[in-house]
PDB file of C-alpha atoms in Angstrom:
ATOM      1  CA  MET A   1     138.109 101.051 135.808  1.00  0.00           C
ATOM      2  CA  SER A   2     134.674 102.216 136.851  1.00  0.00           C
ATOM      3  CA  ILE A   3     133.141 102.196 140.296  1.00  0.00           C
ATOM      4  CA  ASP A   4     130.842  99.351 139.261  1.00  0.00           C
ATOM      5  CA  GLU A   5     133.850  97.172 138.492  1.00  0.00           C
ATOM      6  CA  ILE A   6     135.368  97.686 141.918  1.00  0.00           C
ATOM      7  CA  LYS A   7     133.897  95.195 144.318  1.00  0.00           C
ATOM      8  CA  VAL A   8     134.742  95.050 147.950  1.00  0.00           C
ATOM      9  CA  GLU A   9     134.247  91.698 149.508  1.00  0.00           C
ATOM     10  CA  GLN A  10     133.352  91.616 153.124  1.00  0.00           C
ATOM     11  CA  THR A  11     134.059  88.378 154.882  1.00  0.00           C
ATOM     12  CA  ILE A  12     131.961  87.525 157.870  1.00  0.00           C
ATOM     13  CA  PRO A  13     132.730  84.409 159.825  1.00  0.00           C
ATOM     14  CA  SER A  14     130.039  81.805 159.365  1.00  0.00           C
ATOM     15  CA  ASP A  15     130.073  80.996 163.054  1.00  0.00           C
ATOM     16  CA  LEU A  16     129.715  84.628 164.205  1.00  0.00           C
ATOM     17  CA  GLU A  17     127.203  83.708 166.861  1.00  0.00           C
ATOM     18  CA  ASP A  18     129.762  81.350 168.441  1.00  0.00           C
ATOM     19  CA  ILE A  19     132.190  84.193 169.199  1.00  0.00           C
ATOM     20  CA  GLN A  20     132.239  84.841 172.929  1.00  0.00           C
ATOM     21  CA  PRO A  21     133.514  88.039 174.547  1.00  0.00           C
ATOM     22  CA  ASN A  22     136.671  87.768 176.652  1.00  0.00           C
ATOM     23  CA  VAL A  23     135.026  89.517 179.597  1.00  0.00           C
ATOM     24  CA  ARG A  24     133.525  87.164 182.134  1.00  0.00           C
ATOM     25  CA  PRO A  25     129.908  87.880 183.030  1.00  0.00           C
ATOM     26  CA  PRO A  26     129.037  88.663 186.646  1.00  0.00           C
ATOM     27  CA  LYS A  27     127.589  85.605 188.352  1.00  0.00           C
ATOM     28  CA  CYS A  28     126.810  86.468 191.971  1.00  0.00           C
ATOM     29  CA  LEU A  29     124.551  89.289 193.142  1.00  0.00           C
ATOM     30  CA  PHE A  30     127.481  91.279 194.565  1.00  0.00           C
ATOM     31  CA  ASP A  31     129.292  91.214 191.213  1.00  0.00           C
ATOM     32  CA  LYS A  32     126.122  92.158 189.339  1.00  0.00           C
ATOM     33  CA  ILE A  33     125.569  95.174 191.609  1.00  0.00           C
ATOM     34  CA  THR A  34     129.175  96.360 191.533  1.00  0.00           C
ATOM     35  CA  VAL A  35     129.607  95.859 187.784  1.00  0.00           C
ATOM     36  CA  SER A  36     126.349  97.727 187.158  1.00  0.00           C
ATOM     37  CA  PHE A  37     127.573 100.533 189.426  1.00  0.00           C
ATOM     38  CA  TYR A  38     130.938 100.692 187.616  1.00  0.00           C
ATOM     39  CA  SER A  39     129.219 100.720 184.237  1.00  0.00           C
ATOM     40  CA  ILE A  40     126.725 103.431 185.162  1.00  0.00           C
ATOM     41  CA  VAL A  41     129.369 105.660 186.755  1.00  0.00           C
ATOM     42  CA  CYS A  42     131.752 105.245 183.815  1.00  0.00           C
ATOM     43  CA  PHE A  43     128.986 105.986 181.298  1.00  0.00           C
ATOM     44  CA  VAL A  44     127.689 109.053 183.160  1.00  0.00           C
ATOM     45  CA  MET A  45     131.175 110.446 183.802  1.00  0.00           C
ATOM     46  CA  SER A  46     132.154 109.952 180.149  1.00  0.00           C
ATOM     47  CA  ILE A  47     129.088 111.890 179.023  1.00  0.00           C
ATOM     48  CA  LEU A  48     129.644 114.652 181.597  1.00  0.00           C
ATOM     49  CA  LEU A  49     133.312 114.982 180.686  1.00  0.00           C
ATOM     50  CA  SER A  50     132.483 115.194 176.988  1.00  0.00           C
ATOM     51  CA  VAL A  51     129.780 117.817 177.551  1.00  0.00           C
ATOM     52  CA  ILE A  52     131.895 119.977 179.876  1.00  0.00           C
ATOM     53  CA  ILE A  53     135.005 119.874 177.694  1.00  0.00           C
ATOM     54  CA  SER A  54     132.917 120.637 174.594  1.00  0.00           C
ATOM     55  CA  ALA A  55     131.186 123.512 176.394  1.00  0.00           C
ATOM     56  CA  ALA A  56     134.523 124.917 177.563  1.00  0.00           C
ATOM     57  CA  THR A  57     135.897 124.710 174.024  1.00  0.00           C
ATOM     58  CA  ILE A  58     132.850 126.426 172.525  1.00  0.00           C
ATOM     59  CA  MET A  59     132.926 129.125 175.211  1.00  0.00           C
ATOM     60  CA  ARG A  60     136.629 129.794 174.719  1.00  0.00           C
ATOM     61  CA  TYR A  61     136.952 129.681 170.930  1.00  0.00           C
ATOM     62  CA  ILE A  62     133.534 130.800 169.714  1.00  0.00           C
ATOM     63  CA  PHE A  63     132.256 133.150 172.430  1.00  0.00           C
ATOM     64  CA  GLU A  64     135.770 134.128 173.627  1.00  0.00           C
ATOM     65  CA  MET A  65     134.781 133.603 177.265  1.00  0.00           C
ATOM     66  CA  ASP A  66     135.956 131.226 179.970  1.00  0.00           C
ATOM     67  CA  LEU A  67     133.795 128.563 181.585  1.00  0.00           C
ATOM     68  CA  TYR A  68     134.394 129.406 185.233  1.00  0.00           C
ATOM     69  CA  GLY A  69     136.072 126.635 187.240  1.00  0.00           C
ATOM     70  CA  TYR A  70     135.357 123.805 184.820  1.00  0.00           C
ATOM     71  CA  GLU A  71     138.769 122.255 185.520  1.00  0.00           C
ATOM     72  CA  GLU A  72     137.657 121.386 189.037  1.00  0.00           C
ATOM     73  CA  TRP A  73     134.647 119.418 187.797  1.00  0.00           C
ATOM     74  CA  ILE A  74     136.766 117.749 185.115  1.00  0.00           C
ATOM     75  CA  LYS A  75     139.256 116.484 187.702  1.00  0.00           C
ATOM     76  CA  ILE A  76     136.583 115.047 189.993  1.00  0.00           C
ATOM     77  CA  PHE A  77     134.651 113.392 187.156  1.00  0.00           C
ATOM     78  CA  ALA A  78     137.886 112.023 185.678  1.00  0.00           C
ATOM     79  CA  PHE A  79     138.836 110.469 189.027  1.00  0.00           C
ATOM     80  CA  TRP A  80     135.473 108.696 189.174  1.00  0.00           C
ATOM     81  CA  LEU A  81     135.801 107.529 185.575  1.00  0.00           C
ATOM     82  CA  TYR A  82     139.357 106.235 185.990  1.00  0.00           C
ATOM     83  CA  PHE A  83     138.942 104.457 189.301  1.00  0.00           C
ATOM     84  CA  MET A  84     135.560 102.884 188.565  1.00  0.00           C
ATOM     85  CA  GLY A  85     137.019 101.794 185.228  1.00  0.00           C
ATOM     86  CA  ALA A  86     139.952 100.296 187.142  1.00  0.00           C
ATOM     87  CA  GLY A  87     137.535  98.408 189.401  1.00  0.00           C
ATOM     88  CA  TYR A  88     135.706  97.070 186.370  1.00  0.00           C
ATOM     89  CA  GLY A  89     139.000  96.140 184.703  1.00  0.00           C
ATOM     90  CA  ALA A  90     140.044  94.208 187.808  1.00  0.00           C
ATOM     91  CA  PHE A  91     136.716  92.344 187.783  1.00  0.00           C
ATOM     92  CA  ALA A  92     136.904  91.541 184.083  1.00  0.00           C
ATOM     93  CA  GLY A  93     140.609  90.712 184.094  1.00  0.00           C
ATOM     94  CA  THR A  94     141.187  93.332 181.404  1.00  0.00           C
ATOM     95  CA  HIS A  95     143.265  95.768 183.438  1.00  0.00           C
ATOM     96  CA  VAL A  96     146.525  96.916 181.936  1.00  0.00           C
ATOM     97  CA  SER A  97     149.375  94.502 182.575  1.00  0.00           C
ATOM     98  CA  ALA A  98     152.585  93.559 180.872  1.00  0.00           C
ATOM     99  CA  ASP A  99     152.213  89.827 181.259  1.00  0.00           C
ATOM    100  CA  LEU A 100     155.231  88.280 179.583  1.00  0.00           C
ATOM    101  CA  VAL A 101     154.735  85.060 181.528  1.00  0.00           C
ATOM    102  CA  GLN A 102     151.478  84.257 179.703  1.00  0.00           C
ATOM    103  CA  SER A 103     153.107  84.947 176.341  1.00  0.00           C
ATOM    104  CA  TYR A 104     156.563  83.390 176.591  1.00  0.00           C
ATOM    105  CA  VAL A 105     156.606  80.704 179.277  1.00  0.00           C
ATOM    106  CA  LYS A 106     155.421  77.230 178.321  1.00  0.00           C
ATOM    107  CA  GLU A 107     152.598  75.561 180.229  1.00  0.00           C
ATOM    108  CA  GLY A 108     153.760  73.829 183.371  1.00  0.00           C
ATOM    109  CA  VAL A 109     154.643  74.251 187.001  1.00  0.00           C
ATOM    110  CA  ILE A 110     157.020  77.172 186.405  1.00  0.00           C
ATOM    111  CA  LYS A 111     154.366  79.147 184.544  1.00  0.00           C
ATOM    112  CA  ARG A 112     151.731  78.465 187.208  1.00  0.00           C
ATOM    113  CA  LEU A 113     154.204  79.430 189.949  1.00  0.00           C
ATOM    114  CA  LEU A 114     155.146  82.688 188.183  1.00  0.00           C
ATOM    115  CA  ILE A 115     151.478  83.569 187.665  1.00  0.00           C
ATOM    116  CA  PHE A 116     150.780  82.913 191.349  1.00  0.00           C
ATOM    117  CA  ILE A 117     153.743  85.077 192.404  1.00  0.00           C
ATOM    118  CA  LYS A 118     152.532  87.820 190.057  1.00  0.00           C
ATOM    119  CA  THR A 119     149.051  87.764 191.607  1.00  0.00           C
ATOM    120  CA  VAL A 120     150.506  87.873 195.135  1.00  0.00           C
ATOM    121  CA  ILE A 121     152.655  90.899 194.272  1.00  0.00           C
ATOM    122  CA  THR A 122     149.752  92.604 192.480  1.00  0.00           C
ATOM    123  CA  LEU A 123     147.484  92.101 195.489  1.00  0.00           C
ATOM    124  CA  GLY A 124     150.185  93.280 197.906  1.00  0.00           C
ATOM    125  CA  VAL A 125     150.862  96.491 195.997  1.00  0.00           C
ATOM    126  CA  THR A 126     147.135  97.156 195.569  1.00  0.00           C
ATOM    127  CA  LEU A 127     146.529  96.650 199.305  1.00  0.00           C
ATOM    128  CA  LEU A 128     149.321  99.106 200.072  1.00  0.00           C
ATOM    129  CA  PHE A 129     147.755 101.699 197.790  1.00  0.00           C
ATOM    130  CA  THR A 130     144.336 100.946 199.290  1.00  0.00           C
ATOM    131  CA  LYS A 131     145.791 101.885 202.692  1.00  0.00           C
ATOM    132  CA  TYR A 132     147.087 105.131 201.166  1.00  0.00           C
ATOM    133  CA  GLY A 133     143.664 105.702 199.581  1.00  0.00           C
ATOM    134  CA  TRP A 134     142.033 105.282 203.008  1.00  0.00           C
ATOM    135  CA  ASP A 135     144.466 107.791 204.547  1.00  0.00           C
ATOM    136  CA  TYR A 136     143.723 110.185 201.713  1.00  0.00           C
ATOM    137  CA  LEU A 137     139.962 109.827 202.227  1.00  0.00           C
ATOM    138  CA  ILE A 138     140.255 110.417 205.979  1.00  0.00           C
ATOM    139  CA  PHE A 139     142.411 113.469 205.282  1.00  0.00           C
ATOM    140  CA  GLY A 140     139.643 114.766 203.004  1.00  0.00           C
ATOM    141  CA  PHE A 141     136.999 114.211 205.692  1.00  0.00           C
ATOM    142  CA  LEU A 142     138.936 115.496 208.711  1.00  0.00           C
ATOM    143  CA  GLY A 143     141.297 118.047 207.191  1.00  0.00           C
ATOM    144  CA  PRO A 144     144.991 118.599 207.873  1.00  0.00           C
ATOM    145  CA  LEU A 145     144.523 118.922 211.634  1.00  0.00           C
ATOM    146  CA  GLY A 146     142.231 115.900 211.939  1.00  0.00           C
ATOM    147  CA  THR A 147     139.489 118.007 213.536  1.00  0.00           C
ATOM    148  CA  GLY A 148     137.096 118.462 210.626  1.00  0.00           C
ATOM    149  CA  VAL A 149     138.123 122.109 210.352  1.00  0.00           C
ATOM    150  CA  ALA A 150     139.702 123.576 207.224  1.00  0.00           C
ATOM    151  CA  LEU A 151     138.693 120.706 204.953  1.00  0.00           C
ATOM    152  CA  PRO A 152     140.556 120.667 201.646  1.00  0.00           C
ATOM    153  CA  ARG A 153     138.366 122.171 198.917  1.00  0.00           C
ATOM    154  CA  THR A 154     138.743 123.261 195.327  1.00  0.00           C
ATOM    155  CA  VAL A 155     139.630 126.902 194.758  1.00  0.00           C
ATOM    156  CA  ALA A 156     136.786 128.198 192.583  1.00  0.00           C
ATOM    157  CA  TRP A 157     133.698 126.119 193.416  1.00  0.00           C
ATOM    158  CA  ARG A 158     134.807 125.110 196.949  1.00  0.00           C
ATOM    159  CA  ILE A 159     133.971 121.455 196.269  1.00  0.00           C
ATOM    160  CA  PRO A 160     135.204 119.223 199.131  1.00  0.00           C
ATOM    161  CA  LEU A 161     138.065 117.116 197.811  1.00  0.00           C
ATOM    162  CA  TRP A 162     136.853 114.010 199.611  1.00  0.00           C
ATOM    163  CA  THR A 163     134.410 113.644 196.700  1.00  0.00           C
ATOM    164  CA  ALA A 164     137.379 112.765 194.492  1.00  0.00           C
ATOM    165  CA  TYR A 165     139.235 110.876 197.228  1.00  0.00           C
ATOM    166  CA  LEU A 166     136.214 108.614 197.726  1.00  0.00           C
ATOM    167  CA  SER A 167     136.491 107.403 194.127  1.00  0.00           C
ATOM    168  CA  ILE A 168     140.166 106.572 194.661  1.00  0.00           C
ATOM    169  CA  PHE A 169     139.420 104.531 197.769  1.00  0.00           C
ATOM    170  CA  LEU A 170     136.418 102.705 196.271  1.00  0.00           C
ATOM    171  CA  GLY A 171     138.350 101.869 193.110  1.00  0.00           C
ATOM    172  CA  LEU A 172     141.318 100.538 195.076  1.00  0.00           C
ATOM    173  CA  VAL A 173     139.075  98.472 197.378  1.00  0.00           C
ATOM    174  CA  SER A 174     137.384  96.954 194.327  1.00  0.00           C
ATOM    175  CA  MET A 175     140.712  96.217 192.713  1.00  0.00           C
ATOM    176  CA  SER A 176     142.010  94.595 195.919  1.00  0.00           C
ATOM    177  CA  TYR A 177     138.894  92.422 196.161  1.00  0.00           C
ATOM    178  CA  TYR A 178     139.102  91.125 192.605  1.00  0.00           C
ATOM    179  CA  PHE A 179     142.901  90.741 192.701  1.00  0.00           C
ATOM    180  CA  MET A 180     142.434  88.630 195.839  1.00  0.00           C
ATOM    181  CA  TRP A 181     140.146  86.308 193.868  1.00  0.00           C
ATOM    182  CA  ASP A 182     142.691  86.207 191.027  1.00  0.00           C
ATOM    183  CA  MET A 183     145.328  85.150 193.554  1.00  0.00           C
ATOM    184  CA  ILE A 184     143.051  82.452 194.990  1.00  0.00           C
ATOM    185  CA  ARG A 185     142.328  81.095 191.493  1.00  0.00           C
ATOM    186  CA  ALA A 186     146.047  81.138 190.611  1.00  0.00           C
ATOM    187  CA  GLY A 187     146.829  79.344 193.891  1.00  0.00           C
ATOM    188  CA  LYS A 188     144.230  76.672 193.225  1.00  0.00           C
ATOM    189  CA  THR A 189     145.601  76.171 189.706  1.00  0.00           C
ATOM    190  CA  LEU A 190     149.161  75.955 191.048  1.00  0.00           C
ATOM    191  CA  PHE A 191     148.432  73.479 193.812  1.00  0.00           C
ATOM    192  CA  SER A 192     146.023  71.336 191.801  1.00  0.00           C
ATOM    193  CA  GLY A 193     148.598  70.773 189.079  1.00  0.00           C
ATOM    194  CA  GLY A 194     146.822  72.869 186.466  1.00  0.00           C
ATOM    195  CA  LYS A 195     143.478  71.081 186.735  1.00  0.00           C
ATOM    196  CA  LYS A 196     140.405  73.309 186.742  1.00  0.00           C
TER     197      LYS A 196
END
């Protein structure tokens, strides 16, 4: 069998332009600004992380040298990437969840009630962690004594750790905000009998 005889058929749906993404588009100005911010931060941090890790690898294995203190930058950039990505995931409804209710429970009052309870618990836990994120941020700004003296910093570059703590707090606030709207939508669906 020759290469000419082997034909690979590629099937493309005829209604390709009708396929819609699962991510909801931002509608209000606030959502447009925050989603743009999340997207820009995630893109920039991904590029920076790739460049720094590549540079550290080249320095270590080709030039047999160390890139001084790169781990500190990696941690801070990774925090910004993860928590802004979490904020975007909460907005888009694509955050990680093991939602067995959606998959296995039939449509009806029980399913709507379970979804509402899930959103209430999700919001409650996120608000608790947002409080912890606030405490963490204040600790980074004021230090262990609460006087602004002896602020926690990284070892090599002496970067103030509040720069990473800020990303945690902002990400958790964003998640709380969008989980609150998920809870409101689930409550409306529950109490309206499933009508949209």
